[in-house]
XYZ file of C-alpha atoms in Angstrom:
579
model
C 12.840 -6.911 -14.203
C 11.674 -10.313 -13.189
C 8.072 -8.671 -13.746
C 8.824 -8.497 -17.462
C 8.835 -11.944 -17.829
C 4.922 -12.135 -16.312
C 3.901 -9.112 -18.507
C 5.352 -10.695 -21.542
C 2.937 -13.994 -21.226
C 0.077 -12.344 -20.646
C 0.394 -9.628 -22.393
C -1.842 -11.067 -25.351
C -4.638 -11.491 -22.681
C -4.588 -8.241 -20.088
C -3.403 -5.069 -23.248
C -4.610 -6.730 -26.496
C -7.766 -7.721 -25.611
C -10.351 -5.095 -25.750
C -12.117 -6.467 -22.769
C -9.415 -5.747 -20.256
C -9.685 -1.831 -20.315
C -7.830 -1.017 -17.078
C -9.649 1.682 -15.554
C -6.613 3.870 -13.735
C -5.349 4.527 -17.133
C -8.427 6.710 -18.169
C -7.146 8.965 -15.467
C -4.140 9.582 -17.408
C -5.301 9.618 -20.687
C -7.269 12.605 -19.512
C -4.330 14.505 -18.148
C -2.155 13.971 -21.387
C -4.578 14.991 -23.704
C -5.350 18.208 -21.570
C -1.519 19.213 -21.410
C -0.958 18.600 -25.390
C -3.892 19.261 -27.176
C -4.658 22.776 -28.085
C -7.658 23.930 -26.916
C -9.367 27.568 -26.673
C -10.157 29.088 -23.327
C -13.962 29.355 -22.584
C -15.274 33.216 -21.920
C -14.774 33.712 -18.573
C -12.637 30.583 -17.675
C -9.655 28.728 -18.244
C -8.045 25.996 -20.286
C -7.315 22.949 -18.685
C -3.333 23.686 -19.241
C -3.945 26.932 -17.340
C -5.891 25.615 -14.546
C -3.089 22.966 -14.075
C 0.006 25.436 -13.997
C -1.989 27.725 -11.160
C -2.953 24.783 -8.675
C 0.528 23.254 -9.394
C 2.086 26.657 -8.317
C -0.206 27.206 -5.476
C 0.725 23.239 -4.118
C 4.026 24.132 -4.503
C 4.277 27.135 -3.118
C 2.180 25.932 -0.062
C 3.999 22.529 0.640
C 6.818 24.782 2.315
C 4.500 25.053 5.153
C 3.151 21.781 5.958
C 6.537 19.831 4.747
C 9.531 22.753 6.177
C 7.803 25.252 8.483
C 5.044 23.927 10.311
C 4.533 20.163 10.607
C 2.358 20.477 13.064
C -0.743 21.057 10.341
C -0.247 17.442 8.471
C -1.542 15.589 11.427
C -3.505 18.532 13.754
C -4.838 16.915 17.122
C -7.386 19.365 18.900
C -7.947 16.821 21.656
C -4.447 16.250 22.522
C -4.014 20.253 22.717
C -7.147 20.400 25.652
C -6.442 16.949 27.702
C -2.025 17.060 27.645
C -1.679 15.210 30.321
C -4.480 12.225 29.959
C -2.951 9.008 28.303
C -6.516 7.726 27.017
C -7.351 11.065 25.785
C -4.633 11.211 23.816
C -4.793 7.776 22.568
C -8.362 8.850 21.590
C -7.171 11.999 19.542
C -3.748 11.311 18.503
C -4.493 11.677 14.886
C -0.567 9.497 14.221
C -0.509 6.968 17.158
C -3.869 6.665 18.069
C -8.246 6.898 16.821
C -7.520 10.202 15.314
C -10.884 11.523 16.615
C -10.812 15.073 16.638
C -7.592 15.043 14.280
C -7.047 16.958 11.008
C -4.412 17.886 8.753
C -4.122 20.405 6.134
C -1.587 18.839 3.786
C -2.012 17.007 0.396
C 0.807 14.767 1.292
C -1.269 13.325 4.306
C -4.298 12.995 2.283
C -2.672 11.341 -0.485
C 0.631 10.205 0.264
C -0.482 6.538 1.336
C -3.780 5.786 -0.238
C -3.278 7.876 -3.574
C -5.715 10.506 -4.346
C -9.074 10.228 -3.573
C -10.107 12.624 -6.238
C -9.145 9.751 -8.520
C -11.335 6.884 -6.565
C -15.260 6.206 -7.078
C -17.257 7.175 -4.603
C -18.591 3.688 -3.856
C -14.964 2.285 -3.186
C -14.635 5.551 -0.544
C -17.933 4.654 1.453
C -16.905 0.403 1.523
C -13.769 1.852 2.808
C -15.026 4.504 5.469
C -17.116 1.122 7.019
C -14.521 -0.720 7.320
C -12.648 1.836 8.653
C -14.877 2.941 11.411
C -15.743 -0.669 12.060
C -12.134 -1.671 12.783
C -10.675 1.403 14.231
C -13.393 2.197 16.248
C -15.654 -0.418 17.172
C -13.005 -3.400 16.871
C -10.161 -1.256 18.443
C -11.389 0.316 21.177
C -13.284 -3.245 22.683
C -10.195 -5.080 22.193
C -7.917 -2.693 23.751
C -9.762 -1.777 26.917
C -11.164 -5.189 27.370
C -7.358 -5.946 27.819
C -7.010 -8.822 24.928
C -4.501 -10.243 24.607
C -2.201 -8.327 27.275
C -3.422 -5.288 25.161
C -2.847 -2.840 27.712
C 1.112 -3.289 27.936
C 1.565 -1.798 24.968
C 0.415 0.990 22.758
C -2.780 0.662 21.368
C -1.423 1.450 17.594
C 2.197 0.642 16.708
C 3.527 -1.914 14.159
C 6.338 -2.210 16.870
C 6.897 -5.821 18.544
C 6.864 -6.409 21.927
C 7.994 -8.649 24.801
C 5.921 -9.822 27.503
C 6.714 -7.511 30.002
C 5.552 -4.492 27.576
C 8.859 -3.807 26.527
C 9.843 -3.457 22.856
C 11.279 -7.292 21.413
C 14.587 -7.549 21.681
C 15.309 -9.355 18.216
C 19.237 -9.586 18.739
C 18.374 -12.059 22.117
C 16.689 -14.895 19.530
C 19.092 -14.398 16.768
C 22.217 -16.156 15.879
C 24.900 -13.711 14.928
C 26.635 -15.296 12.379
C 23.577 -17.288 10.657
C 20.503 -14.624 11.017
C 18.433 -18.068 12.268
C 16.046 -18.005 15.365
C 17.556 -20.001 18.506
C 15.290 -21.447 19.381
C 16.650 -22.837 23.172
C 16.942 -18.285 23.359
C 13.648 -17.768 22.189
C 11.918 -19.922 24.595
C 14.140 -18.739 27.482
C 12.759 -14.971 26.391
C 9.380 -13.999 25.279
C 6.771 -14.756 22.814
C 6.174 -12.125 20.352
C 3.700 -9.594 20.951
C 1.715 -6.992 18.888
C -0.905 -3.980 19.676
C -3.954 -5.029 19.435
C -4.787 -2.659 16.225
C -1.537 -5.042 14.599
C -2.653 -7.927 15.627
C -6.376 -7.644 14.456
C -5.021 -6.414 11.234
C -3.056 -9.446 9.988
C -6.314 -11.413 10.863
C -7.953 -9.216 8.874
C -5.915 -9.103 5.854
C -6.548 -13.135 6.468
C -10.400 -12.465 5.878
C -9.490 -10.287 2.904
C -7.667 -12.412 1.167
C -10.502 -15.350 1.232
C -13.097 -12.651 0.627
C -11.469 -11.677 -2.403
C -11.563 -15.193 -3.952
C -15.149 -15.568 -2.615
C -16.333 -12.144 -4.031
C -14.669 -12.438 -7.164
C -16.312 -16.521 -7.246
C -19.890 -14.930 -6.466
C -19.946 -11.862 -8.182
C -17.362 -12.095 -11.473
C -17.431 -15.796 -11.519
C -19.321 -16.729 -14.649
C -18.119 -12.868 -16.116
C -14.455 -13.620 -15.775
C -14.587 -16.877 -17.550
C -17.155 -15.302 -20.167
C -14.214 -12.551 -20.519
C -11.747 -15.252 -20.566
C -13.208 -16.912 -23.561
C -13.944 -14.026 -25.569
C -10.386 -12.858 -25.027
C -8.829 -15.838 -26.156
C -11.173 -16.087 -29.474
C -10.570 -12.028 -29.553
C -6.638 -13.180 -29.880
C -6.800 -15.692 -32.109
C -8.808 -14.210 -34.429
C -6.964 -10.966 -34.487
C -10.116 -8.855 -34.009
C -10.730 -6.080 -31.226
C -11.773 -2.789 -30.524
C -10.411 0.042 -32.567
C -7.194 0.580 -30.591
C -6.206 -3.071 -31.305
C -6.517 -2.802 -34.777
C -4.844 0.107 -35.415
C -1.669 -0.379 -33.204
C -1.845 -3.930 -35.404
C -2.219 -1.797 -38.824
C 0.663 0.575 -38.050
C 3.156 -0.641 -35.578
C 5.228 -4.164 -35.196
C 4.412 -6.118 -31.875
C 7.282 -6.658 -29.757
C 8.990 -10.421 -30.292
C 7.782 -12.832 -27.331
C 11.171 -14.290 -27.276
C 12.137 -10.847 -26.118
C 10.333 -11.517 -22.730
C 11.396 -14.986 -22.735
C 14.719 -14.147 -22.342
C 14.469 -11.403 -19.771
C 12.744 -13.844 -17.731
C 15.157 -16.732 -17.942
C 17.939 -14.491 -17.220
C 15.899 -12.919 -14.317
C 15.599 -16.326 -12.645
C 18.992 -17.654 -13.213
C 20.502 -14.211 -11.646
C 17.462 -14.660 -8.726
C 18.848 -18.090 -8.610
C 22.276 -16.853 -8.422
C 21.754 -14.366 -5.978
C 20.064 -16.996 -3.815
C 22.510 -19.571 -3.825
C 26.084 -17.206 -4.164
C 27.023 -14.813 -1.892
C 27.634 -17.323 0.785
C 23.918 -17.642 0.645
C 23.618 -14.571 2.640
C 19.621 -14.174 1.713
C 18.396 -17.683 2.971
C 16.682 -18.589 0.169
C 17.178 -21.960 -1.364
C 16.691 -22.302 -5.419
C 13.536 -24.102 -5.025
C 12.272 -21.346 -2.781
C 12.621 -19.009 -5.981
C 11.062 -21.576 -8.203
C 8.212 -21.536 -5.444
C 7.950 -17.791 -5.367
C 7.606 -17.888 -9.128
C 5.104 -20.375 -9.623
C 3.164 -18.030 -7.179
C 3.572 -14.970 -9.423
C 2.756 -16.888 -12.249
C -0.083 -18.358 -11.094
C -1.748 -15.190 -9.611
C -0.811 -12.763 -12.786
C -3.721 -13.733 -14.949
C -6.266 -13.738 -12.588
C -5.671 -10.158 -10.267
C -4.790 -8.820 -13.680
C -7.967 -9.429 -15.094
C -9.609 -8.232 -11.841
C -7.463 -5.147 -11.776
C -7.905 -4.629 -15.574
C -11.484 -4.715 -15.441
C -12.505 -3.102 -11.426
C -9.410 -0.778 -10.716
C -8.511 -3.572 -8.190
C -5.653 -5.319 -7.002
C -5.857 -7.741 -4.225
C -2.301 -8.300 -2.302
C -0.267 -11.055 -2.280
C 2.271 -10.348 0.395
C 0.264 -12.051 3.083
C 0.419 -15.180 1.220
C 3.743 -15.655 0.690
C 5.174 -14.623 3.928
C 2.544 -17.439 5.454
C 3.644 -19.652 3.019
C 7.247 -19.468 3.298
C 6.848 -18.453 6.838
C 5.388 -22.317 7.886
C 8.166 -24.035 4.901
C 11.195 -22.419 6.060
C 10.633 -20.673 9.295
C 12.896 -19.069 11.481
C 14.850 -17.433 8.436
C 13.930 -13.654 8.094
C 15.737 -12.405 5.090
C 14.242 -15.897 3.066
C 10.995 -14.718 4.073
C 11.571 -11.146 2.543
C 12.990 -12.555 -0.443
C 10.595 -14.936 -1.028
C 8.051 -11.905 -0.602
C 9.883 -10.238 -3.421
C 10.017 -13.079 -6.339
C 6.936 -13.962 -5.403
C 4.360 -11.234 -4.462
C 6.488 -7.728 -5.876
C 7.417 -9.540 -8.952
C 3.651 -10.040 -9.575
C 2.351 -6.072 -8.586
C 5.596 -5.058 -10.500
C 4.160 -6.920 -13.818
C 0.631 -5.367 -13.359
C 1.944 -2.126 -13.363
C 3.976 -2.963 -16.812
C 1.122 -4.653 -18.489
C -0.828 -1.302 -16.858
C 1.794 1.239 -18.872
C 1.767 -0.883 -22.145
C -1.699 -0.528 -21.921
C -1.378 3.059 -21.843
C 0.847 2.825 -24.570
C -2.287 1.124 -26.062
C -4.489 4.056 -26.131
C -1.734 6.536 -26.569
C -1.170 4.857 -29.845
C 2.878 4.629 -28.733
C 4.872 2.334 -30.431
C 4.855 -1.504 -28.708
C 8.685 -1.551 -29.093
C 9.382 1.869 -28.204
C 7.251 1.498 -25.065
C 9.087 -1.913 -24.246
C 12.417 0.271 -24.828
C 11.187 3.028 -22.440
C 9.874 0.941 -19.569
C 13.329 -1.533 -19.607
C 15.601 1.568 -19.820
C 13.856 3.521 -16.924
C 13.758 0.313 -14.896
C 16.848 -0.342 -15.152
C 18.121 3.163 -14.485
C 15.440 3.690 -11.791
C 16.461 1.296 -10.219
C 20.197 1.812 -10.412
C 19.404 5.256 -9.541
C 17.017 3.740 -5.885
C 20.038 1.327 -4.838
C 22.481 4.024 -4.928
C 20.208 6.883 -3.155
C 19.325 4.249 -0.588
C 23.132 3.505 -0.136
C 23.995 6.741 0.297
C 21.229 7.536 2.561
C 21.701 5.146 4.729
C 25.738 6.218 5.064
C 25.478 9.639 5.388
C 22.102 10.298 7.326
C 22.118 10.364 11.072
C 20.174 7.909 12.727
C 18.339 7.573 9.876
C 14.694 5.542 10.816
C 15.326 5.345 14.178
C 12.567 8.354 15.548
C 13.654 8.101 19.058
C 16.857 9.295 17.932
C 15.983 12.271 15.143
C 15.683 15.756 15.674
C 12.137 17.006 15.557
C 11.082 18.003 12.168
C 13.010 15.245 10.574
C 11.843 13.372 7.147
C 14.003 9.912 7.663
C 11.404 8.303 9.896
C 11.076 5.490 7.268
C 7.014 4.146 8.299
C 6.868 1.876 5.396
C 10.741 0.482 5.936
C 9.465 -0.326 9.795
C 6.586 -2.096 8.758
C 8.645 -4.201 6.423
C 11.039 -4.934 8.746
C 8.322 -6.153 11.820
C 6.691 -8.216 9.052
C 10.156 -9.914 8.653
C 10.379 -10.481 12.292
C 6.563 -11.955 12.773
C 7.216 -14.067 10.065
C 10.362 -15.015 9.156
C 12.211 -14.785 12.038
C 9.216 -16.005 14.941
C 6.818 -17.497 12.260
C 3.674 -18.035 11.559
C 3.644 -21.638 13.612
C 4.851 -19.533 16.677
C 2.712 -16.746 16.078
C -0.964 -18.193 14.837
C -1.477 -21.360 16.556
C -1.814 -22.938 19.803
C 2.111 -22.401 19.929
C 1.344 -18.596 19.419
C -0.258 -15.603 21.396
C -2.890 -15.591 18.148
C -4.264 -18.365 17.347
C -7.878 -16.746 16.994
C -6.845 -14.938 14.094
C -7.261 -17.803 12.102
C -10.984 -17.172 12.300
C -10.420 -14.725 10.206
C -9.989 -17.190 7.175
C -13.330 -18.553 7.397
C -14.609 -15.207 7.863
C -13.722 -13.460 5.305
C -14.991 -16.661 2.598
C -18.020 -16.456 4.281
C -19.004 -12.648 4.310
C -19.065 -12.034 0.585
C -22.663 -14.745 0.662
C -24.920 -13.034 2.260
C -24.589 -9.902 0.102
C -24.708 -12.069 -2.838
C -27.904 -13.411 -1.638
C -29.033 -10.377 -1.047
C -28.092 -9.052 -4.354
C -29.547 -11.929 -5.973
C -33.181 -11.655 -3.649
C -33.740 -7.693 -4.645
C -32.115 -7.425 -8.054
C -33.822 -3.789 -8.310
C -31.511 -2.264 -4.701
C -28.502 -2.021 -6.797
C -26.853 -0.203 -4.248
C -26.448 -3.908 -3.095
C -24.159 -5.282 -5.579
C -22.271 -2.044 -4.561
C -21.459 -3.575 -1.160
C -17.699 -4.845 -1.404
C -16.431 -6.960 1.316
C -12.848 -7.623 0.400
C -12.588 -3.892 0.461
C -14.769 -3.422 3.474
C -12.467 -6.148 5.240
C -9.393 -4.629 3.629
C -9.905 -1.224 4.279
C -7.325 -0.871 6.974
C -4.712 -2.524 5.463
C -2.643 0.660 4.420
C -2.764 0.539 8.351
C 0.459 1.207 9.500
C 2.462 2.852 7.741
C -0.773 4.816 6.982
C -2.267 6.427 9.985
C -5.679 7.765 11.220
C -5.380 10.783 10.444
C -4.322 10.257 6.585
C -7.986 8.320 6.300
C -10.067 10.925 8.100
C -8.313 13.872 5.773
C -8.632 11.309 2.592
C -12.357 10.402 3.326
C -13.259 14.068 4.193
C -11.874 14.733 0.516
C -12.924 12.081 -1.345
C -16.534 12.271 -0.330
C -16.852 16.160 -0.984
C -15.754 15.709 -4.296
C -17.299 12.410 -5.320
C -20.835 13.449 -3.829
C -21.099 16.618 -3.704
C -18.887 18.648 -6.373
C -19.885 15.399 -8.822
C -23.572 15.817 -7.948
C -23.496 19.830 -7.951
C -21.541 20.738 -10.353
C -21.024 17.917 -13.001
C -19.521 19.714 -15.696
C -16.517 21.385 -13.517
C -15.681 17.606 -12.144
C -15.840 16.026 -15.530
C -13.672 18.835 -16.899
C -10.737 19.924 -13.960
C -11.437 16.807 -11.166
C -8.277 14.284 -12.395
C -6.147 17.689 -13.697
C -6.464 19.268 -9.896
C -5.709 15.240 -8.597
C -2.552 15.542 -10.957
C -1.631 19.253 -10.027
C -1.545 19.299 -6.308
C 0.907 16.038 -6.610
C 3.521 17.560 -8.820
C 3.184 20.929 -6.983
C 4.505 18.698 -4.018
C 6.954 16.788 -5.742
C 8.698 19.769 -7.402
C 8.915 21.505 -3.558
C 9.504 18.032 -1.363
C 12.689 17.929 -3.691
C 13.569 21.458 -3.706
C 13.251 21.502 0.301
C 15.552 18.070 0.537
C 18.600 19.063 -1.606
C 18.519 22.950 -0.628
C 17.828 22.568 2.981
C 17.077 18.640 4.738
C 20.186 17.679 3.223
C 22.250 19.742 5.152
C 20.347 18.781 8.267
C 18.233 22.171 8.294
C 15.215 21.016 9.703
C 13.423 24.533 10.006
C 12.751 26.880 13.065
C 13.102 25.470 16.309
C 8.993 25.534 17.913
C 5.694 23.999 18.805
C 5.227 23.722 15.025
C 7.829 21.066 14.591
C 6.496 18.069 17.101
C 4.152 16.044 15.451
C 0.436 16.323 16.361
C 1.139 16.813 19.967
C 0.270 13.619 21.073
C 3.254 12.040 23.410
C 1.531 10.192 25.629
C -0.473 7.911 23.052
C 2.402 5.836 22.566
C 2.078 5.064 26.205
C 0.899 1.669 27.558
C -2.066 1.769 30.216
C -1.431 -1.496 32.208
C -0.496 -0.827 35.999
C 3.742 -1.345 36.177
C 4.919 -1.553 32.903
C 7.925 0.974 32.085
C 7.979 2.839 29.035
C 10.260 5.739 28.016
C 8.698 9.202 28.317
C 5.814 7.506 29.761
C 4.076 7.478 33.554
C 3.509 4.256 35.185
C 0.625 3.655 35.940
């Protein structure tokens, strides 16, 4: 709800104005008007609305295979199934713990479930991403790792896992005080730095470089267009005037009251406040560290919403404020998640309202039945996520803790593990224990300077040949950035999502136009309900009851146990030969 109160200020500036057209929305503009307006089927062919139903009933009739019967085919590893018993070759193929070359899987849920469909991306965005992709995972990767940097060997080669020393996984409950949740330090100094695989480690520098890319592309390249933008918005405002949508949600509906914002987002803050400070200050976070988080949001809503409103893109925040609260308050873990929240969630949550409302926009819904819709469904969604999450976490079985689940299991959690490491690197250890001289990383600062530098030469570049504007189509932040999904995302969900989103955005675009233009976002929109509708029916008629299909081959992952294996001579890992 806190996002409410960002969406309300700038509301005027990122849904009114014409110039902020927010490109994702298209998408579903196109779906809605194929499911409600009446159309007649073409000789020979089919209406949108029946193309829809039959790929939604083929996804969900299929996703019982892939999600309940056989695994196996989300994350397929033909190299692990020749070389079983070779550690590097199965680091090599291992499609979920390792390069993922030779891996494949034949599920939408792997192709989409962490980087959203690629049926809905440009194919420009697809090949930035496939460079950076190959030149981090296997050019970056592979030197690192064998070249032994940074103790890489002791551990696996990809793993958002922490680690001691000695290769074994970090014992967090040896640093931490019991009672307070703050890092001894007289413990941590008698135990182990933290360490990282070397595909983590090279991916927090580069999510440094992104972040100062970003600001240097956006200087470069949308500089003098953002402030043009910026001025014609405000003159757009204050004069009332706009595109044809603007004036006739003006003409026919009331605008919501701005005190109605206001209010949400003085009562957000005095509850975050609250929360903060009550509680027998359970989350760390002192009331100026909310204040701080705030200021963040605030500052960074206007600017990422006009870049997402106008390129489809939204560059993250979460590094920021973990390294900013991580070097202010260090040593506190749940501060450093909450901070994360106020500051950098509260932000992405008011994009994605000032997103809808633009939606509403062009749907020509009513402003204040639109406000009514979104608070309601927050507010029960919500409700509705605390109490599933509660209840999951009471009644599930060593629930996100894979060394422990039956095979076939859902509850791994990848995106909960990741968020938990990230609270350990930086709340807990910090950034000043974990990036400088103090640190096993210092060299990742680099990455800073980097990533502000590499956006210039493709500027000049740009600038020399005007005419090559296949140039200008060269992205860095998302070259640099490309990983970043990178864990919880694995390998094999970019090799299945590039495969896909480069058939259809060169060659079904290129060969046959008119189907694209006509089914491309309804198929997009199909196969994810058809696997919504089944990945619920499968939990509450089946997982639920802890039916996790036929006992066989099927059920065990891509086949791959001995890429989670470390390759240095002596160190001990479970289900793993020393070497």
């Amino acid at each position: 709800l806190l996002g409410y109160g960002w969406a309300g200020i700038f509301r005027k500036y990122l849904v009114d104005s014409p110039y902020m057209w927010w490109p994702s929305n298209l998408v579903q503009v196109s779906l809605f008007r194929a499911l409600h307006e009446r159309e007649k089927r073409p000789k020979g062919g089919l209406t949108r609305l029946q193309f829809f139903l039959i790929v939604f009933i083929c996804s969900f009739a299929y996703y019982i295979i892939p999600g309940y019967l056989f695994p196996t085919i989300s994350a397929f590893s033909i190299v692990c199934f020749i070389w079983k018993k070779s550690i590097t070759a199965q680091q090599i193929g291992s499609g979920m713990n390792g390069l993922g070359i030779g891996s494949f899987g034949l599920d939408w849920s792997t192709i989409a479930g962490f980087l959203g469909s690629p049926l809905a991306t440009p194919g420009f965005a697809i090949i930035n991403m496939l460079i950076g992709f190959v030149l981090v995972l296997y050019i970056l990767t592979p030197i690192s790792y064998w070249s032994n940097a940074y103790d890489a060997k002791k551990f696996p080669i990809f793993t958002s896992h922490t680690f001691a020393s000695t290769g074994k996984t970090y014992e967090i409950s040896r640093i931490l005080n019991a009672t307070t949740f703050n890092i001894d330090l007289n413990a941590y100094n008698s135990y182990s730095k933290l360490y990282l695989s070397t595909f983590f480690a090279f991916n927090y520098g580069l999510s440094f470089a992104t972040l100062t890319a970003t600001i240097s592309h956006v200087a470069l390249f949308h500089g003098k267009s953002i402030w043009y933008m910026w001025k014609k918005t405000t003159s757009a405002v204050k004069d009332q005037i706009g595109d044809i949508h603007t004036r006739l949600m003006k003409k026919n509906y009331e605008a919501v009251p701005q005190w109605w914002f206001h209010i949400i987002l003085v009562l957000m803050v005095a509850l975050s406040i609250f929360a903060c400070e009550g509680f027998g200050k359970q989350l760390q976070l002192p009331w100026w560290g909310v204040l701080m988080a705030c200021g963040i949001a605030l500052f960074f809503t206007l600017p990422i919403g006009i870049i997402q409103a106008t390129t489809n893109q939204q560059p993250g925040l979460n590094v920021i404020t973990e390294l900013v609260i991580g070097y202010i308050y260090p040593g506190r873990p749940l501060a450093n998640v909450s901070f994360k929240t106020y500051g950098y969630i509260s932000m992405a949550q008011a994009l994605t309202f000032l997103g809808d409302f633009k939606l509403g926009h062009y749907m020509k819904i009513p402003p204040k039945s639109m406000f009514v819709a979104q608070l309601v469904g927050t507010v029960v969604a919500s409700s509705v996520y605390f109490g599933t999450a509660w209840w999951l976490l009471t009644s599930v079985d060593h629930i996100c803790d894979v060394s422990n689940l039956p095979e076939g299991s859902p509850w791994t959690c990848p995106g909960d593990d990741v968020f938990y490491n990230a609270s350990i690197i930086w709340g807990v250890i910090g950034p000043f224990r974990m990036f400088t001289s103090k640190g096993v990383y210092p060299e990742m600062n680099w990455f800073f300077l980097i990533g502000l530098l590499a956006p210039v030469p493709i500027w000049f570049l740009s600038k020399k040949f005007p005419n090559q504007k296949w140039i200008r189509l060269i992205n860095m932040p998302i070259i640099l950035g490309s990983t970043s999904n990178m864990p919880p995302a694995k390998a094999v969900h970019y090799i299945t999502w590039f495969a896909v989103g480069i058939f259809f955005s060169f060659y079904v675009y290129k060969r046959h136009k008119g189907w694209w233009a006509r089914h491309n976002y309804i198929l997009s929109a199909a196969l994810d309900a058809g696997l919504a509708f089944m990945g619920v029916l499968l939990y509450f008629t089946l997982q639920s009851n802890n039916i996790n299909g036929p006992e066989w081959w099927g059920l065990e992952g891509d086949h791959c146990p001995l890429a989670i294996c470390p390759t240095a001579p002596g160190v001990v890992a479970k289900g793993c030969p020393v070497q």
